[in-house]
CSV table of N, CA and C in Angstrom, one decimal:
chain,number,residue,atom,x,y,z
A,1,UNK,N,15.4,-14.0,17.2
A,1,UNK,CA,14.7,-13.0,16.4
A,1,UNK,C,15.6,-12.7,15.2
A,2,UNK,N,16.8,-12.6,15.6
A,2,UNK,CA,18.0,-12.2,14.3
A,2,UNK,C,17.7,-13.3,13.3
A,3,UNK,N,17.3,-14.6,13.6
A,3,UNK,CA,17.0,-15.6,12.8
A,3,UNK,C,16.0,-15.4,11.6
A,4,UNK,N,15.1,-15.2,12.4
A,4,UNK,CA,13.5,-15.1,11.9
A,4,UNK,C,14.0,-13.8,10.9
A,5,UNK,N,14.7,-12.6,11.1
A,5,UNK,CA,14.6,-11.8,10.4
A,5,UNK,C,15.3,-12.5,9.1
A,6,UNK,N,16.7,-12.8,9.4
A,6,UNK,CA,17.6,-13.6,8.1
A,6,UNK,C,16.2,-14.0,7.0
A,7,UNK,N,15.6,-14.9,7.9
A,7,UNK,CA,14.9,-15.9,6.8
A,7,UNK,C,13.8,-14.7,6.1
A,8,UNK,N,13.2,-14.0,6.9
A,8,UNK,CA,12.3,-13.4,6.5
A,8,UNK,C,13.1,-12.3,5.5
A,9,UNK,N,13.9,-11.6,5.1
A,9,UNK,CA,15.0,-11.1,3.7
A,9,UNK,C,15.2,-12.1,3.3
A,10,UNK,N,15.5,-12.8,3.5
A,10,UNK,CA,15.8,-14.1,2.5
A,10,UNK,C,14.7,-14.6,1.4
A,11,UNK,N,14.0,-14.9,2.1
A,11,UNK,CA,12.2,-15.4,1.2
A,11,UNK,C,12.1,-13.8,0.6
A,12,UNK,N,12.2,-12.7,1.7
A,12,UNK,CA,11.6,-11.5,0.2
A,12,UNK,C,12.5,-11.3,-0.8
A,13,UNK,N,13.7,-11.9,-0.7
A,13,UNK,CA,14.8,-11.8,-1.7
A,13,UNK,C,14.7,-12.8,-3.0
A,14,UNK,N,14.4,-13.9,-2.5
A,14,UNK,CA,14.2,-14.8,-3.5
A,14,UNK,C,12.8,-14.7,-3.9
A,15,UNK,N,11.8,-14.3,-3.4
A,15,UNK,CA,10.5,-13.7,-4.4
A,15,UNK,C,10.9,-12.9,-5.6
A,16,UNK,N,11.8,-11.9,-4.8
A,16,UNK,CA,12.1,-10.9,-6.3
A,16,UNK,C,13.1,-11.6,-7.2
A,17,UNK,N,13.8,-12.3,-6.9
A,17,UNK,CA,14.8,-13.4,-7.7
A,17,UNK,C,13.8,-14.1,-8.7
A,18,UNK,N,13.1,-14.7,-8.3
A,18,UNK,CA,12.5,-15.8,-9.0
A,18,UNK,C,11.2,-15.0,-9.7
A,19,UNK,N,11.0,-14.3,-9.6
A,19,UNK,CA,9.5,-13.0,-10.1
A,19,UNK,C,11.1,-12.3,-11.5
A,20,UNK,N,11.5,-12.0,-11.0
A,20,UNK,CA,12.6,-11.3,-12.4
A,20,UNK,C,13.3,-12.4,-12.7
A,21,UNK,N,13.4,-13.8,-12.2
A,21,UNK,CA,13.9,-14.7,-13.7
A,21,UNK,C,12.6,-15.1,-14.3
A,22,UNK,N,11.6,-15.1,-13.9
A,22,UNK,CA,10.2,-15.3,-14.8
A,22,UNK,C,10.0,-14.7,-16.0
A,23,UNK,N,10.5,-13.2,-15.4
A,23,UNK,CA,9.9,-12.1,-17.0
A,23,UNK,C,10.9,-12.4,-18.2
A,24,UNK,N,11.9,-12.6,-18.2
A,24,UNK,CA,12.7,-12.8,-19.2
A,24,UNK,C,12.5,-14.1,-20.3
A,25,UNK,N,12.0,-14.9,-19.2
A,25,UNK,CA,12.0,-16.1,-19.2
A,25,UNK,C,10.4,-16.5,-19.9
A,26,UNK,N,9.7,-15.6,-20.1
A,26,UNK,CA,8.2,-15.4,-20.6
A,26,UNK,C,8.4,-14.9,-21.8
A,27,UNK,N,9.1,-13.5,-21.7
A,27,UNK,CA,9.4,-13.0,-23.3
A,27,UNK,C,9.9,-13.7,-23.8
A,28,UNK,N,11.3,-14.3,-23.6
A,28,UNK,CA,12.4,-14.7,-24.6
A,28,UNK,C,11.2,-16.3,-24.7
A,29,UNK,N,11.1,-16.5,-24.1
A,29,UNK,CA,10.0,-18.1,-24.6
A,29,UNK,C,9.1,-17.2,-25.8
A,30,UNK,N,8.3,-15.7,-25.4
A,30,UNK,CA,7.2,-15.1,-26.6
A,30,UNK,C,8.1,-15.4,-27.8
A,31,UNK,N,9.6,-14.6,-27.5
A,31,UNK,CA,10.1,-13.9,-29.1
A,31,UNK,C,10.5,-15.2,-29.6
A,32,UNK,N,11.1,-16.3,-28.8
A,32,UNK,CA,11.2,-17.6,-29.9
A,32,UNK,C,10.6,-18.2,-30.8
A,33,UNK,N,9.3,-18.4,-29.8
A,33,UNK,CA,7.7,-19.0,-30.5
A,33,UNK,C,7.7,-18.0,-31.9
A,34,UNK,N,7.8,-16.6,-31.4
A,34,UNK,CA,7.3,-15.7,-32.8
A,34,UNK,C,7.8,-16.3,-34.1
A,35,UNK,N,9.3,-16.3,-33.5
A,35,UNK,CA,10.5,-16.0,-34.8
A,35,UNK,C,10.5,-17.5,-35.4
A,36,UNK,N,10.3,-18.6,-34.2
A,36,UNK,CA,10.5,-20.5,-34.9
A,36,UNK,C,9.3,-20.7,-35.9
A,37,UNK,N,8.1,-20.2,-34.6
A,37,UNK,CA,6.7,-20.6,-35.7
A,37,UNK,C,5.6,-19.6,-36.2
A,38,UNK,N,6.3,-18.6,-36.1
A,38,UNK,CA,5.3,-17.7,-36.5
A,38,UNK,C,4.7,-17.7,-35.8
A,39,UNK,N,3.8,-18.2,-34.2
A,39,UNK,CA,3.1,-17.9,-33.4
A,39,UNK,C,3.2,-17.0,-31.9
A,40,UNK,N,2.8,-16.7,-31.5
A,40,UNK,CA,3.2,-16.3,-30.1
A,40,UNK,C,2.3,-16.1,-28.5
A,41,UNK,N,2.9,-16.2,-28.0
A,41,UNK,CA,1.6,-16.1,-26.9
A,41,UNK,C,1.3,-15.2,-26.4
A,42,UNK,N,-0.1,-15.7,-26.1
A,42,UNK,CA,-0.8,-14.0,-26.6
A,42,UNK,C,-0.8,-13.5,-25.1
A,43,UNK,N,-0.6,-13.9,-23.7
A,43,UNK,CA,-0.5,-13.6,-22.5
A,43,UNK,C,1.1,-13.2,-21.9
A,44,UNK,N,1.9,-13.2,-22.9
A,44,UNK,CA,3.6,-13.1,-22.9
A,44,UNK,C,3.4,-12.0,-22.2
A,45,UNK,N,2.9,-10.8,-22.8
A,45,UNK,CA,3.4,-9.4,-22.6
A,45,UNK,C,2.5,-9.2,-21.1
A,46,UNK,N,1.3,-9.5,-21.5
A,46,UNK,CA,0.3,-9.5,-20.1
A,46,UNK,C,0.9,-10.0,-18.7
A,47,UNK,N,1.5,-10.9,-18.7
A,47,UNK,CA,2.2,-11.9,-17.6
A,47,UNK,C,3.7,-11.4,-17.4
A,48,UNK,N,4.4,-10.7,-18.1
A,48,UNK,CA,5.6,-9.6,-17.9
A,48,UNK,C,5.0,-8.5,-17.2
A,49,UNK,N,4.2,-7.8,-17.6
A,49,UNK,CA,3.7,-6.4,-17.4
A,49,UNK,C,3.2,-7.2,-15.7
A,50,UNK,N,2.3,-7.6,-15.4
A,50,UNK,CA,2.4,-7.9,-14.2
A,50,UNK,C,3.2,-8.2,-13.3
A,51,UNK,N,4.2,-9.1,-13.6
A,51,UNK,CA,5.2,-9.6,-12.7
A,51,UNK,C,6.0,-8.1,-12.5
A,52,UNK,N,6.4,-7.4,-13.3
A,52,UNK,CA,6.9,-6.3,-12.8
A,52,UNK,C,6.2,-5.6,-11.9
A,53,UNK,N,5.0,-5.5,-11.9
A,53,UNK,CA,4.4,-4.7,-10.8
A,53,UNK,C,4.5,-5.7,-9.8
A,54,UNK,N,4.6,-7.1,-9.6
A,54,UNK,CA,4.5,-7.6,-8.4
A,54,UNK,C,6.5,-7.7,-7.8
A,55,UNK,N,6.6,-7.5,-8.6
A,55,UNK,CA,8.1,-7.3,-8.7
A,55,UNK,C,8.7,-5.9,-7.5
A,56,UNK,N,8.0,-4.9,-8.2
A,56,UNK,CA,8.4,-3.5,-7.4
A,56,UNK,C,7.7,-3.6,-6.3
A,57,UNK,N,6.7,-3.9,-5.8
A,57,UNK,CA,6.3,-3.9,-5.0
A,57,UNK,C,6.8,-5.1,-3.8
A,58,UNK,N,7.0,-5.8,-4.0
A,58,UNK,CA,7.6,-7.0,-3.5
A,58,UNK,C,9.1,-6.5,-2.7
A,59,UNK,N,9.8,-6.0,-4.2
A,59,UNK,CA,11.5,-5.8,-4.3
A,59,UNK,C,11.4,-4.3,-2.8
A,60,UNK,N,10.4,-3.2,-3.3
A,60,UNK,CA,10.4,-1.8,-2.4
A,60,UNK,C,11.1,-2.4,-1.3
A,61,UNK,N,10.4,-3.5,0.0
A,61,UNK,CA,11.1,-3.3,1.4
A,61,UNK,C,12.1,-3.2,1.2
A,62,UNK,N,13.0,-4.5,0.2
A,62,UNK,CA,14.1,-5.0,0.6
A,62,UNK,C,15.1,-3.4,0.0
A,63,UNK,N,14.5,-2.7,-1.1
A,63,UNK,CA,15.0,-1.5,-0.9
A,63,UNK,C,15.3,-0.5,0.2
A,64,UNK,N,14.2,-0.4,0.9
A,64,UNK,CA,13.8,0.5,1.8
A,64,UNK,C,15.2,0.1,3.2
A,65,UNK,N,14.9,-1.5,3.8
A,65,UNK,CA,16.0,-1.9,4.5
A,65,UNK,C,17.4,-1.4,4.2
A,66,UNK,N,18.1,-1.2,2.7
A,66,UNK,CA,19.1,-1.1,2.5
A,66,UNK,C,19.3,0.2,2.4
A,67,UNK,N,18.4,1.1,2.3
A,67,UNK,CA,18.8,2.7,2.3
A,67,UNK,C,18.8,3.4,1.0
A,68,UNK,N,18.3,2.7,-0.6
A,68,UNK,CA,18.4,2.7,-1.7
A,68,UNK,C,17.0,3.6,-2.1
A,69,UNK,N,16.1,3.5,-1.3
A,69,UNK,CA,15.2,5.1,-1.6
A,69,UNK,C,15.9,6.3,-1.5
A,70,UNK,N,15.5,7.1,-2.8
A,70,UNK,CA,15.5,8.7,-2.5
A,70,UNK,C,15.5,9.1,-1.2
A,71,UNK,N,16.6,9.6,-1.1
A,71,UNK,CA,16.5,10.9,0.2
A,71,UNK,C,17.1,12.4,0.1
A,72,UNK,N,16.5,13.5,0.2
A,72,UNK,CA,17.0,14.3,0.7
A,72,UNK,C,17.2,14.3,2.2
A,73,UNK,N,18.9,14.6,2.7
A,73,UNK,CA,19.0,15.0,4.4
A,73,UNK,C,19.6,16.3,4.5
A,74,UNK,N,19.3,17.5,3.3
A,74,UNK,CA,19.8,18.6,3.8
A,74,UNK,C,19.2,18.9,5.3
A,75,UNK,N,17.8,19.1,5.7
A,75,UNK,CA,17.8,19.1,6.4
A,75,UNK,C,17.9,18.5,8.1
A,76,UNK,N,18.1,17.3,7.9
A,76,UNK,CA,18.7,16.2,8.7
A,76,UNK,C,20.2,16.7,9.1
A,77,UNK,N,21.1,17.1,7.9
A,77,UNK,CA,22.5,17.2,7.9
A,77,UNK,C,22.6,18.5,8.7
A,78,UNK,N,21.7,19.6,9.0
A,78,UNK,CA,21.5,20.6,9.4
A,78,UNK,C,21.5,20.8,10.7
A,79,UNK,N,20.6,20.0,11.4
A,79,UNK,CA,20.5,19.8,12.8
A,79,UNK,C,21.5,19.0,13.5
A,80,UNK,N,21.3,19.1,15.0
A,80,UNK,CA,22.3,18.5,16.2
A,80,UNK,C,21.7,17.2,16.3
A,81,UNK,N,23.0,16.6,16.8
A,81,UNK,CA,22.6,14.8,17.3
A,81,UNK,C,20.9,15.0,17.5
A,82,UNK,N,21.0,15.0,18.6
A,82,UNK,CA,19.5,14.9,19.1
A,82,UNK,C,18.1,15.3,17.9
A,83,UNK,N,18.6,16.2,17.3
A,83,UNK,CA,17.4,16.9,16.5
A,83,UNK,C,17.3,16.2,15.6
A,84,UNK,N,18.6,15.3,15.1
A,84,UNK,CA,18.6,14.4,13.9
A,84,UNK,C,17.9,13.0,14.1
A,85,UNK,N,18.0,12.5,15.1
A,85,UNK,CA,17.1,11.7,15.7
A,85,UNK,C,15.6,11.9,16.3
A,86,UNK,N,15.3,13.5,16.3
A,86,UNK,CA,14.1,13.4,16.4
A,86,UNK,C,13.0,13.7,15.4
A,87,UNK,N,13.9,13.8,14.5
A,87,UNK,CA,13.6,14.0,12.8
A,87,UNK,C,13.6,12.6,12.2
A,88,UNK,N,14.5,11.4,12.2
A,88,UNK,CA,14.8,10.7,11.7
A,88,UNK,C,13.3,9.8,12.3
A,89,UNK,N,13.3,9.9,14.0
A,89,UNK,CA,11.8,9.2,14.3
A,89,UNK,C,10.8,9.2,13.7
A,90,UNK,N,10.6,10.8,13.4
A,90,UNK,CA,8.6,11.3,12.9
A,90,UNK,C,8.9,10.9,11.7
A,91,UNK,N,10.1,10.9,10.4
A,91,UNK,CA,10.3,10.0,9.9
A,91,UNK,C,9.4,8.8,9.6
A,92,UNK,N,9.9,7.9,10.5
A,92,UNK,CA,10.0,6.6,10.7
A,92,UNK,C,8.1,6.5,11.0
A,93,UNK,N,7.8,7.4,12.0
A,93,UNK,CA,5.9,7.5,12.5
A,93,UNK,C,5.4,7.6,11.0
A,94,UNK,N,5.5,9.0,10.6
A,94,UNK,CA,5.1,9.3,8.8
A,94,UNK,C,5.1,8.1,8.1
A,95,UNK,N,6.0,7.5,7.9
A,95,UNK,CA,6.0,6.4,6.9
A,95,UNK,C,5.4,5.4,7.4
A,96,UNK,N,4.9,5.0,9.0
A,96,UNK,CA,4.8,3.9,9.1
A,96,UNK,C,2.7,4.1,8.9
A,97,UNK,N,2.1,5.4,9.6
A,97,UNK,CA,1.5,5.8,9.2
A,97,UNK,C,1.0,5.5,7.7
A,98,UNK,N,1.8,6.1,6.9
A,98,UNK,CA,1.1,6.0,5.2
A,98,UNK,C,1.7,4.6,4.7
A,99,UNK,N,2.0,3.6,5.2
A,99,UNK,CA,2.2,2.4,4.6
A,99,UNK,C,0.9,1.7,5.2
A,100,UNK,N,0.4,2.3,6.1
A,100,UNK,CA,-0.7,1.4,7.0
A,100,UNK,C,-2.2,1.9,5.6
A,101,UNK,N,-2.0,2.9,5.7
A,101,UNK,CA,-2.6,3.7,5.0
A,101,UNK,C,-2.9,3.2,3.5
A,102,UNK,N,-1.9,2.9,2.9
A,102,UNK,CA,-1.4,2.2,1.4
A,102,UNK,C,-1.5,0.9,1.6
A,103,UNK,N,-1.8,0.1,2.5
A,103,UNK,CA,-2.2,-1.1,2.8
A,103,UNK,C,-3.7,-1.1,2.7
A,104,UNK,N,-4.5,-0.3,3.4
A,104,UNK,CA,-6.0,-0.6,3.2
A,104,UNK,C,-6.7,0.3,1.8
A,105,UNK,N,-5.8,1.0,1.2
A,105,UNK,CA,-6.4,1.7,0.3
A,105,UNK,C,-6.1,0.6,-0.8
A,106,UNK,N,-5.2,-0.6,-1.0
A,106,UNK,CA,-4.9,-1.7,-1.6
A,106,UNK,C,-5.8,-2.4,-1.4
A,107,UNK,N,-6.0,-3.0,-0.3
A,107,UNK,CA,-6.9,-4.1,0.5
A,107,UNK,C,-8.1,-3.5,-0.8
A,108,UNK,N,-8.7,-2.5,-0.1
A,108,UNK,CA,-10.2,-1.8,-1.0
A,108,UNK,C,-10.4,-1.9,-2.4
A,109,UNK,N,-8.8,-1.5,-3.1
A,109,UNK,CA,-8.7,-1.6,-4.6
A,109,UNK,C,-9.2,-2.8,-4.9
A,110,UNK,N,-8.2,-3.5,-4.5
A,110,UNK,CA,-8.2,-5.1,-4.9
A,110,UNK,C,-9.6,-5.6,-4.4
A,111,UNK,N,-10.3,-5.4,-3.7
A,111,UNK,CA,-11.2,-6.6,-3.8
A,111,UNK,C,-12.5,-5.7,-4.7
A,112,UNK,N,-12.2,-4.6,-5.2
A,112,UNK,CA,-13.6,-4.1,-6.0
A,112,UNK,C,-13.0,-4.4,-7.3
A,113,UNK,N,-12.0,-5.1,-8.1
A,113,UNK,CA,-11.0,-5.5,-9.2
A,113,UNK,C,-11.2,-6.7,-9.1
A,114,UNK,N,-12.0,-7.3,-7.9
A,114,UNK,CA,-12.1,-8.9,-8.0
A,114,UNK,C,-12.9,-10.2,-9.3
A,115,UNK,N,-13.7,-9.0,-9.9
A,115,UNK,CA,-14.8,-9.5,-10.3
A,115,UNK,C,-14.2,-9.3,-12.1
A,116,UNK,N,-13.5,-8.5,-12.4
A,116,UNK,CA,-13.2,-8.4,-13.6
A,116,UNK,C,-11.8,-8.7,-13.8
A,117,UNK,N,-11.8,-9.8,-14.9
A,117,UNK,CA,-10.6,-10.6,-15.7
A,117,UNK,C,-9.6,-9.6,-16.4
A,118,UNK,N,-8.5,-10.0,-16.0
A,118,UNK,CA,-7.6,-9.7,-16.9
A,118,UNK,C,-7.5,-9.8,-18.9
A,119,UNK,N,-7.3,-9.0,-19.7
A,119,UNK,CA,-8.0,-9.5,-21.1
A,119,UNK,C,-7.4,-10.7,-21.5
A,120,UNK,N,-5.7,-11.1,-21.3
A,120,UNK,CA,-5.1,-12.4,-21.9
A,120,UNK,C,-5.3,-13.4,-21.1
A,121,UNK,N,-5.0,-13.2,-19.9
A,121,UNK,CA,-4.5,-14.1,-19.0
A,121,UNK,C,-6.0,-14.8,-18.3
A,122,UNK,N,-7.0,-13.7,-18.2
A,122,UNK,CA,-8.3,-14.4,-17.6
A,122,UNK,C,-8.3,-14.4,-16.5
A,123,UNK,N,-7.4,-14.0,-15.6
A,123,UNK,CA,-7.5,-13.6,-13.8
A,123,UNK,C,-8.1,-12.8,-13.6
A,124,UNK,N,-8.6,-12.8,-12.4
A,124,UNK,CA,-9.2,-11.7,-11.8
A,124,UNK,C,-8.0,-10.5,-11.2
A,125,UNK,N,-8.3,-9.5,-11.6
A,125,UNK,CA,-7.4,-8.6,-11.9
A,125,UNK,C,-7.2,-8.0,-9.8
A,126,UNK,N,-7.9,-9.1,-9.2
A,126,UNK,CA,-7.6,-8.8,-7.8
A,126,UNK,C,-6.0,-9.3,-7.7
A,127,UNK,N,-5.6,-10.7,-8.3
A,127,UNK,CA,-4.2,-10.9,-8.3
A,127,UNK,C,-3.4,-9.7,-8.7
A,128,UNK,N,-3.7,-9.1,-9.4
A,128,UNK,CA,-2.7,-8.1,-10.1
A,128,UNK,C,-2.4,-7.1,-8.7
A,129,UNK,N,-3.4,-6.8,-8.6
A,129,UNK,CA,-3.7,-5.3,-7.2
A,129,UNK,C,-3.9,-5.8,-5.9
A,130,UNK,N,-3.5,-7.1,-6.0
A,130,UNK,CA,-2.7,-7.6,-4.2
A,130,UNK,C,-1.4,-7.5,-4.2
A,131,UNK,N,-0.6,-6.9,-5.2
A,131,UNK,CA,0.7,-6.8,-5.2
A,131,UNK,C,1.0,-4.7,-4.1
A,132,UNK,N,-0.6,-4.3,-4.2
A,132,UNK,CA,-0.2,-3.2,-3.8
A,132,UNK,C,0.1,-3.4,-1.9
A,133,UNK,N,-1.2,-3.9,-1.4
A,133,UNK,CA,-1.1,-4.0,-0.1
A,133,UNK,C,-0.1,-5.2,0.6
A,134,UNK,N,0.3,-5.9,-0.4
A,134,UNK,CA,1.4,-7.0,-0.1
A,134,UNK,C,3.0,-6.5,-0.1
A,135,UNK,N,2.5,-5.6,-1.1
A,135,UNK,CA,4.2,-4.7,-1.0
A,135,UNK,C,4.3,-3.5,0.3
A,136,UNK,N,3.3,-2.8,0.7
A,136,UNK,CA,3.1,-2.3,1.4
A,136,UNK,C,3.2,-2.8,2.9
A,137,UNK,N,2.7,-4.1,3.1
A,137,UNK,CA,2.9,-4.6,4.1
A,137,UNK,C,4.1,-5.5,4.7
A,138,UNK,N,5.0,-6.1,3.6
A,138,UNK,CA,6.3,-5.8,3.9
A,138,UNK,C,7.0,-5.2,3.6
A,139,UNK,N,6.9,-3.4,3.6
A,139,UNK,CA,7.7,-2.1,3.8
A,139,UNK,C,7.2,-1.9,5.3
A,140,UNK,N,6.9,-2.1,6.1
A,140,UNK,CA,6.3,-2.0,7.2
A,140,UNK,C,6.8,-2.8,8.1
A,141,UNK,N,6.8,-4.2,7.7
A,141,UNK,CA,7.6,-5.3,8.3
A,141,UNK,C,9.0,-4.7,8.0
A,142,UNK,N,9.4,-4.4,6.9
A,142,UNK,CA,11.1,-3.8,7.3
A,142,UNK,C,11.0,-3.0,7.5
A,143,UNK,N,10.6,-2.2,7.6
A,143,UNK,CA,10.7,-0.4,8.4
A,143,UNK,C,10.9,-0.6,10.3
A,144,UNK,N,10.1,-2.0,10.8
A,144,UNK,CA,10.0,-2.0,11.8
A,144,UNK,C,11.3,-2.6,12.4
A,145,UNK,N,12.2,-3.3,10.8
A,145,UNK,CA,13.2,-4.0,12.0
A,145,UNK,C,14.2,-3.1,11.4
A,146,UNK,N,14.1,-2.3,10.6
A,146,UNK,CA,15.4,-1.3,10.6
A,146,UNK,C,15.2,0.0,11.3
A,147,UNK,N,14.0,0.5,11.7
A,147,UNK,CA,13.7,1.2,12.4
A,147,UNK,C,14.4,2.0,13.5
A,148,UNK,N,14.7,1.1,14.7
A,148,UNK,CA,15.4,1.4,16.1
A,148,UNK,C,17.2,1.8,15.7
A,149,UNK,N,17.8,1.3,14.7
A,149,UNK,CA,19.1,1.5,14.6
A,149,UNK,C,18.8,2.6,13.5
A,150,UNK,N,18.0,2.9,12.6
A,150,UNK,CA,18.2,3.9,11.7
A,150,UNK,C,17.7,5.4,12.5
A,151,UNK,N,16.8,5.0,13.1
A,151,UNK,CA,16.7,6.7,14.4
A,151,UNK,C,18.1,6.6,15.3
A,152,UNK,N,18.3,6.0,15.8
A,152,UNK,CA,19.6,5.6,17.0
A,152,UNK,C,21.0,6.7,16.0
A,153,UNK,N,21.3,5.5,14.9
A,153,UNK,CA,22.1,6.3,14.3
A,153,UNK,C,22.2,6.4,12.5
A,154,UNK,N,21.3,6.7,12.4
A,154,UNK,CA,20.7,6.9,10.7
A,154,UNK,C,21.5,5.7,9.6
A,155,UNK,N,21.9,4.8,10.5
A,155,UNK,CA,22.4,3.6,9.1
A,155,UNK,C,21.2,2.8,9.0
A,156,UNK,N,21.5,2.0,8.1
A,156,UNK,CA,20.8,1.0,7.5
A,156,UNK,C,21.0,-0.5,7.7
A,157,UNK,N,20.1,-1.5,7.5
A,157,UNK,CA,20.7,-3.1,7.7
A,157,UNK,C,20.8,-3.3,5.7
A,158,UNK,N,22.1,-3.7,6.1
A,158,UNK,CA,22.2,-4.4,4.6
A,158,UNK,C,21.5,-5.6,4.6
A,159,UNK,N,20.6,-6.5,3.9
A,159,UNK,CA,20.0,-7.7,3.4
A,159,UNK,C,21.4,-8.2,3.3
A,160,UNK,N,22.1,-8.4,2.8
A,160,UNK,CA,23.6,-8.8,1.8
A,160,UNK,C,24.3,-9.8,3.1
A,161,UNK,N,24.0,-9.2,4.4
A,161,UNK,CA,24.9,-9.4,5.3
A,161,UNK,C,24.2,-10.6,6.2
A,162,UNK,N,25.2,-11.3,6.3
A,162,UNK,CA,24.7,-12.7,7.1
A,162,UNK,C,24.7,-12.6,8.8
A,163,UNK,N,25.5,-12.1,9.3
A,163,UNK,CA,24.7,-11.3,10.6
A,163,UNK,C,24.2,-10.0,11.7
A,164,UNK,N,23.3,-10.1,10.1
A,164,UNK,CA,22.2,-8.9,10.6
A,164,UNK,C,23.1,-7.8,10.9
A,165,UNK,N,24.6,-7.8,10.4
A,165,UNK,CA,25.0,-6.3,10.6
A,165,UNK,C,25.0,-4.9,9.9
A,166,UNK,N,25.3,-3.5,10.2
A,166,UNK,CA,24.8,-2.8,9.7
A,166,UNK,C,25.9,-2.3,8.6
A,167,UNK,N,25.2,-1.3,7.7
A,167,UNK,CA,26.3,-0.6,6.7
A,167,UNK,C,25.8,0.8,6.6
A,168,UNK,N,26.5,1.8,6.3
A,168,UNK,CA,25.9,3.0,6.1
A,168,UNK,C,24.9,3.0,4.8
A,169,UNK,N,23.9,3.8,5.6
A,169,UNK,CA,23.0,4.4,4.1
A,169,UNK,C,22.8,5.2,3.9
A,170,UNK,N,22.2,6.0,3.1
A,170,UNK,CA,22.3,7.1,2.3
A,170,UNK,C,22.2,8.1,3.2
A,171,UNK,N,21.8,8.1,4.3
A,171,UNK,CA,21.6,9.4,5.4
A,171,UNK,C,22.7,9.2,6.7
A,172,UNK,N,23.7,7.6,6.7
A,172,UNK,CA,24.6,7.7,7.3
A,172,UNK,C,25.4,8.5,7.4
């Protein structure tokens, strides 16, 4: 299982690796073309602006695993062992709840976006708004394997770490 998880942060790691060496790599090809031949491509900006959104969306779990979301724990820091973990759980239900939630209100988006193109690029702008319920659905997949040790004892799994060990996170 520890396996399967490695590979599975691994592949969402290098999605967002290779999705942010793209964008750079799309402009700086636009601003060349502009400045060499006076021309430029006219989908440069279109195809950046998207990859970022499939980017944040993509990148969120591997945030979420590390503990790099906003938190307030005044009131976490407030309560006893026990209360902090039974706070830290509904937590954990809440979120898993509205990501199920942000998955099918995605699903819905995107396929009523299916039918109309993007203006540069000519896609169906369902590609663009499958990045919602795809990001959504692995915040879910990592919520579920950081889950049991983040109620247990409010740390986080670093991605960074090669086995599967933990580090504190922001509510450590």
């Amino acid at each position: 299982m520890k396996r399967l998880e490695r590979i599975f942060v691994r592949a969402n790691g290098w999605a967002v690796i290779l999705i942010l060496g793209a964008m750079p790599l799309i402009v700086g090809a636009n601003i060349g073309l502009r400045y060499l031949t006076g021309h430029s491509l006219s989908w440069a900006d279109e195809a950046a602006r998207y990859l970022m959104i499939w980017m944040t969306f993509v990148g969120a779990g591997l945030a979420l695993r590390m503990g790099a979301h906003v938190a307030i724990t005044n009131l976490q820091d407030a309560l006893p062992g026990p209360g902090q973990k039974l706070l830290r759980g509904a937590l954990v239900l809440v979120l898993l709840v509205f990501f199920g939630f942000m998955v099918s209100v995605g699903i819905d988006y995107a396929q009523r976006m299916q039918f109309q193109l993007t203006p540069a690029l000519r896609v169906p702008f369902l590609y663009v708004y499958a990045a919602m319920p795809v990001g959504f659905a692995l915040l879910i997949v990592h919520l579920l394997l950081v889950a049991p040790q983040f109620v247990r004892a409010g740390t986080y799994k670093d991605a960074r770490d090669e086995d599967g060990g933990l580090r504190e996170g922001a509510n450590g």
